[in-house]
PDB file of C-alpha atoms in Angstrom:
ATOM      1  CA  MET A 758      86.236 114.839 117.277  1.00  0.00           C
ATOM      2  CA  CYS A 759      86.759 113.805 113.123  1.00  0.00           C
ATOM      3  CA  GLY A 760      87.522 110.248 114.678  1.00  0.00           C
ATOM      4  CA  MET A 761      84.593 110.092 116.759  1.00  0.00           C
ATOM      5  CA  ALA A 762      82.417 111.194 113.462  1.00  0.00           C
ATOM      6  CA  LEU A 763      83.544 108.354 111.670  1.00  0.00           C
ATOM      7  CA  ALA A 764      83.411 105.580 113.985  1.00  0.00           C
ATOM      8  CA  ALA A 765      80.024 106.378 114.466  1.00  0.00           C
ATOM      9  CA  SER A 766      79.694 105.928 111.241  1.00  0.00           C
ATOM     10  CA  LEU A 767      81.029 103.036 110.497  1.00  0.00           C
ATOM     11  CA  ALA A 768      79.584 101.755 113.794  1.00  0.00           C
ATOM     12  CA  LEU A 769      76.387 101.584 112.800  1.00  0.00           C
ATOM     13  CA  ALA A 770      77.207 100.336 109.003  1.00  0.00           C
ATOM     14  CA  ASP A 771      76.411  97.162 108.211  1.00  0.00           C
ATOM     15  CA  LEU A 772      80.023  96.233 108.090  1.00  0.00           C
ATOM     16  CA  TYR A 773      80.319  92.900 107.472  1.00  0.00           C
ATOM     17  CA  GLY A 774      77.222  91.757 105.666  1.00  0.00           C
ATOM     18  CA  ALA A 775      74.489  90.685 108.242  1.00  0.00           C
ATOM     19  CA  GLY A 776      71.660  91.827 105.892  1.00  0.00           C
ATOM     20  CA  GLY A 777      73.852  90.754 102.822  1.00  0.00           C
ATOM     21  CA  ALA A 778      72.306  91.980  99.458  1.00  0.00           C
ATOM     22  CA  ALA A 779      68.833  92.805 100.774  1.00  0.00           C
ATOM     23  CA  THR A 780      70.396  94.628 102.958  1.00  0.00           C
ATOM     24  CA  LEU A 781      72.781  96.940 100.450  1.00  0.00           C
ATOM     25  CA  GLN A 782      69.384  96.597  98.141  1.00  0.00           C
ATOM     26  CA  ALA A 783      67.172  98.452 100.765  1.00  0.00           C
ATOM     27  CA  LYS A 784      70.219 101.070 101.330  1.00  0.00           C
ATOM     28  CA  ALA A 785      69.990 101.449  97.452  1.00  0.00           C
ATOM     29  CA  ALA A 786      66.235 101.799  97.799  1.00  0.00           C
ATOM     30  CA  ALA A 787      66.327 104.190 100.071  1.00  0.00           C
ATOM     31  CA  GLN A 788      68.670 106.527  99.051  1.00  0.00           C
ATOM     32  CA  THR A 789      66.796 106.615  96.102  1.00  0.00           C
ATOM     33  CA  GLN A 790      64.015 108.085  97.202  1.00  0.00           C
ATOM     34  CA  ALA A 791      65.677 110.662  99.606  1.00  0.00           C
ATOM     35  CA  VAL A 792      69.129 112.264  98.830  1.00  0.00           C
ATOM     36  CA  SER A 793      71.172 114.857 100.650  1.00  0.00           C
ATOM     37  CA  PRO A 794      70.763 117.802  98.268  1.00  0.00           C
ATOM     38  CA  LEU A 795      74.402 118.475  98.481  1.00  0.00           C
ATOM     39  CA  ALA A 796      75.070 115.083  97.064  1.00  0.00           C
ATOM     40  CA  ALA A 797      73.987 117.351  93.776  1.00  0.00           C
ATOM     41  CA  GLU A 798      76.225 119.543  93.651  1.00  0.00           C
ATOM     42  CA  PRO A 799      79.159 118.782  91.147  1.00  0.00           C
ATOM     43  CA  LEU A 800      82.230 117.837  93.693  1.00  0.00           C
ATOM     44  CA  TYR A 801      80.424 115.475  96.115  1.00  0.00           C
ATOM     45  CA  ALA A 802      78.331 113.786  93.109  1.00  0.00           C
ATOM     46  CA  ASP A 803      82.376 113.062  90.997  1.00  0.00           C
ATOM     47  CA  ILE A 804      83.228 111.517  94.807  1.00  0.00           C
ATOM     48  CA  VAL A 805      80.048 109.147  95.073  1.00  0.00           C
ATOM     49  CA  GLY A 806      80.348 108.543  91.122  1.00  0.00           C
ATOM     50  CA  ARG A 807      83.895 107.402  91.404  1.00  0.00           C
ATOM     51  CA  ALA A 808      83.268 105.736  94.482  1.00  0.00           C
ATOM     52  CA  ARG A 809      80.752 103.872  93.435  1.00  0.00           C
ATOM     53  CA  ASP A 810      82.102 102.622  90.376  1.00  0.00           C
ATOM     54  CA  LEU A 811      85.660 101.824  92.606  1.00  0.00           C
ATOM     55  CA  ARG A 812      83.732  99.468  94.637  1.00  0.00           C
ATOM     56  CA  ALA A 813      82.280  97.714  91.773  1.00  0.00           C
ATOM     57  CA  THR A 814      85.684  96.727  90.566  1.00  0.00           C
ATOM     58  CA  VAL A 815      86.362  95.782  94.174  1.00  0.00           C
ATOM     59  CA  ILE A 816      84.057  93.843  94.415  1.00  0.00           C
ATOM     60  CA  ALA A 817      84.893  92.113  91.126  1.00  0.00           C
ATOM     61  CA  LEU A 818      88.396  91.368  92.331  1.00  0.00           C
ATOM     62  CA  GLU A 819      87.412  89.227  95.439  1.00  0.00           C
ATOM     63  CA  ALA A 820      85.772  87.376  92.750  1.00  0.00           C
ATOM     64  CA  THR A 821      89.342  86.038  92.044  1.00  0.00           C
ATOM     65  CA  PRO A 822      89.131  82.680  91.058  1.00  0.00           C
ATOM     66  CA  GLY A 823      90.840  81.099  93.723  1.00  0.00           C
ATOM     67  CA  LEU A 824      91.378  84.022  96.328  1.00  0.00           C
ATOM     68  CA  LYS A 825      89.891  82.434  99.165  1.00  0.00           C
ATOM     69  CA  ALA A 826      91.783  79.523  99.383  1.00  0.00           C
ATOM     70  CA  SER A 827      95.289  80.209  98.202  1.00  0.00           C
ATOM     71  CA  THR A 828      97.915  80.195 100.881  1.00  0.00           C
ATOM     72  CA  THR A 829     100.187  82.951  99.032  1.00  0.00           C
ATOM     73  CA  PRO A 830      98.523  86.540  97.360  1.00  0.00           C
ATOM     74  CA  LEU A 831      97.459  86.219  94.166  1.00  0.00           C
ATOM     75  CA  PRO A 832      98.012  88.677  91.455  1.00  0.00           C
ATOM     76  CA  LEU A 833      94.974  90.997  91.049  1.00  0.00           C
ATOM     77  CA  ALA A 834      94.090  91.697  87.290  1.00  0.00           C
ATOM     78  CA  GLY A 835      94.364  95.383  87.425  1.00  0.00           C
ATOM     79  CA  PHE A 836      94.927  96.496  90.719  1.00  0.00           C
ATOM     80  CA  ASP A 837      97.399  99.382  89.267  1.00  0.00           C
ATOM     81  CA  GLY A 838      94.735 101.235  88.342  1.00  0.00           C
ATOM     82  CA  VAL A 839      92.387 100.733  91.472  1.00  0.00           C
ATOM     83  CA  ALA A 840      95.022 101.922  94.098  1.00  0.00           C
ATOM     84  CA  ALA A 841      95.591 105.243  91.373  1.00  0.00           C
ATOM     85  CA  LYS A 842      91.845 105.392  91.607  1.00  0.00           C
ATOM     86  CA  ALA A 843      91.544 105.434  95.125  1.00  0.00           C
ATOM     87  CA  ALA A 844      94.427 107.597  95.564  1.00  0.00           C
ATOM     88  CA  ASP A 845      92.630 110.039  93.245  1.00  0.00           C
ATOM     89  CA  LEU A 846      88.682 109.580  95.263  1.00  0.00           C
ATOM     90  CA  SER A 847      91.443 110.113  98.707  1.00  0.00           C
ATOM     91  CA  THR A 848      92.325 113.293  97.177  1.00  0.00           C
ATOM     92  CA  LEU A 849      88.665 114.335  96.462  1.00  0.00           C
ATOM     93  CA  ASP A 850      86.856 113.504  99.899  1.00  0.00           C
ATOM     94  CA  MET A 851      89.300 115.505 101.243  1.00  0.00           C
ATOM     95  CA  LYS A 852      88.743 118.697  99.358  1.00  0.00           C
ATOM     96  CA  GLY A 853      85.371 117.745 100.231  1.00  0.00           C
ATOM     97  CA  HIS A 854      86.227 118.062 103.637  1.00  0.00           C
ATOM     98  CA  VAL A 855      88.206 121.228 103.600  1.00  0.00           C
ATOM     99  CA  ASP A 856      84.833 122.891 101.233  1.00  0.00           C
ATOM    100  CA  LEU A 857      82.745 121.651 103.879  1.00  0.00           C
ATOM    101  CA  ALA A 858      84.807 123.399 106.514  1.00  0.00           C
ATOM    102  CA  SER A 859      85.129 126.768 104.761  1.00  0.00           C
ATOM    103  CA  ARG A 860      81.189 126.524 104.392  1.00  0.00           C
ATOM    104  CA  ASP A 861      81.127 126.107 108.062  1.00  0.00           C
ATOM    105  CA  LYS A 862      78.432 123.093 107.026  1.00  0.00           C
ATOM    106  CA  ASP A 863      77.465 120.286 107.783  1.00  0.00           C
ATOM    107  CA  GLY A 864      80.087 119.078 110.776  1.00  0.00           C
ATOM    108  CA  ASP A 865      80.236 115.353 110.598  1.00  0.00           C
ATOM    109  CA  LEU A 866      79.765 115.097 107.188  1.00  0.00           C
ATOM    110  CA  LYS A 867      83.451 116.819 107.006  1.00  0.00           C
ATOM    111  CA  CYS A 868      84.755 114.939 110.086  1.00  0.00           C
ATOM    112  CA  ILE A 869      84.086 111.824 108.297  1.00  0.00           C
ATOM    113  CA  LEU A 870      84.828 112.397 104.491  1.00  0.00           C
ATOM    114  CA  LYS A 871      88.440 113.500 106.069  1.00  0.00           C
ATOM    115  CA  GLY A 872      88.274 110.152 107.520  1.00  0.00           C
ATOM    116  CA  ILE A 873      87.837 108.586 104.959  1.00  0.00           C
ATOM    117  CA  SER A 874      90.232 110.621 102.803  1.00  0.00           C
ATOM    118  CA  GLN A 875      92.858 109.151 105.574  1.00  0.00           C
ATOM    119  CA  ASP A 876      91.380 105.624 105.467  1.00  0.00           C
ATOM    120  CA  ILE A 877      91.471 104.843 102.382  1.00  0.00           C
ATOM    121  CA  PRO A 878      95.051 105.084 101.335  1.00  0.00           C
ATOM    122  CA  LYS A 879      95.653 102.334 104.396  1.00  0.00           C
ATOM    123  CA  ARG A 880      92.882  99.640 103.127  1.00  0.00           C
ATOM    124  CA  VAL A 881      95.081  99.688  99.630  1.00  0.00           C
ATOM    125  CA  ALA A 882      97.638  99.173 101.629  1.00  0.00           C
ATOM    126  CA  GLU A 883      96.420  96.157 103.468  1.00  0.00           C
ATOM    127  CA  VAL A 884      95.202  95.300 100.155  1.00  0.00           C
ATOM    128  CA  ARG A 885      99.455  94.949  98.447  1.00  0.00           C
ATOM    129  CA  ASP A 886     100.314  93.892 101.938  1.00  0.00           C
ATOM    130  CA  ALA A 887      98.428  90.751 102.116  1.00  0.00           C
ATOM    131  CA  LYS A 888     100.137  87.192 102.838  1.00  0.00           C
ATOM    132  CA  SER A 889      97.563  85.004 101.352  1.00  0.00           C
ATOM    133  CA  GLY A 890      94.455  85.028  99.906  1.00  0.00           C
ATOM    134  CA  PRO A 891      91.989  85.026 102.387  1.00  0.00           C
ATOM    135  CA  GLU A 892      94.199  87.984 104.290  1.00  0.00           C
ATOM    136  CA  GLU A 893      93.689  89.938 100.474  1.00  0.00           C
ATOM    137  CA  ALA A 894      89.618  88.840 100.452  1.00  0.00           C
ATOM    138  CA  ARG A 895      89.382  90.424 103.335  1.00  0.00           C
ATOM    139  CA  ALA A 896      90.955  93.726 102.614  1.00  0.00           C
ATOM    140  CA  LEU A 897      89.377  94.227  99.578  1.00  0.00           C
ATOM    141  CA  GLU A 898      85.840  93.541 101.163  1.00  0.00           C
ATOM    142  CA  ASP A 899      87.075  96.484 103.992  1.00  0.00           C
ATOM    143  CA  LEU A 900      87.870  98.746 101.057  1.00  0.00           C
ATOM    144  CA  ALA A 901      84.516  97.851  99.318  1.00  0.00           C
ATOM    145  CA  TYR A 902      82.616  98.449 102.765  1.00  0.00           C
ATOM    146  CA  LEU A 903      84.658 101.868 103.169  1.00  0.00           C
ATOM    147  CA  LEU A 904      84.039 102.901  99.707  1.00  0.00           C
ATOM    148  CA  ASP A 905      80.200 101.893 100.329  1.00  0.00           C
ATOM    149  CA  ASP A 906      80.001 104.348 103.655  1.00  0.00           C
ATOM    150  CA  ASN A 907      81.691 107.005 100.909  1.00  0.00           C
ATOM    151  CA  VAL A 908      78.658 107.004  98.887  1.00  0.00           C
ATOM    152  CA  GLY A 909      76.190 106.646 101.749  1.00  0.00           C
ATOM    153  CA  VAL A 910      77.391 109.598 103.947  1.00  0.00           C
ATOM    154  CA  ILE A 911      77.097 111.762 100.950  1.00  0.00           C
ATOM    155  CA  THR A 912      73.446 110.932  99.519  1.00  0.00           C
ATOM    156  CA  ALA A 913      72.405 110.312 103.506  1.00  0.00           C
ATOM    157  CA  PRO A 914      69.499 112.637 103.389  1.00  0.00           C
ATOM    158  CA  PRO A 915      70.004 115.595 106.046  1.00  0.00           C
ATOM    159  CA  LYS A 916      68.805 114.739 109.576  1.00  0.00           C
ATOM    160  CA  ALA A 917      67.288 117.147 111.750  1.00  0.00           C
ATOM    161  CA  PRO A 918      68.861 118.688 114.633  1.00  0.00           C
ATOM    162  CA  VAL A 919      68.887 116.897 118.213  1.00  0.00           C
TER     163      VAL A 919
END
């Protein structure tokens, strides 16, 4: 059940920039207009803040000169720090999952947080295991999208039950 919720969340995301910067700007504007009350709770506000900061760092790494043209992986400045922060965020996402499960609250979100918690280390490993610059760039992009989803699922306004 949790896997289906995560898959649905990711399927609905603008995964490969079809809308580009305009989509991200519209998304950010919508998020500031209507935000889930859960996002104001300390644990979830911490997750959102960390995911946003980490995403900005990952996007900066994507701009590493020569990355997309290199036939070998390039050293990514500060990636060990990114990996450590990602591990901490993964732990917080799992903590959010456990918290929501204990409160019997928001079944989809608790499942999505669990899935994101499990996916973050996989995305970090994909960056480390890349065999070329373009593979690194793609893995960084995937990590950035996952971090964006981490923010979006928490800040999305609650929907009426169907």
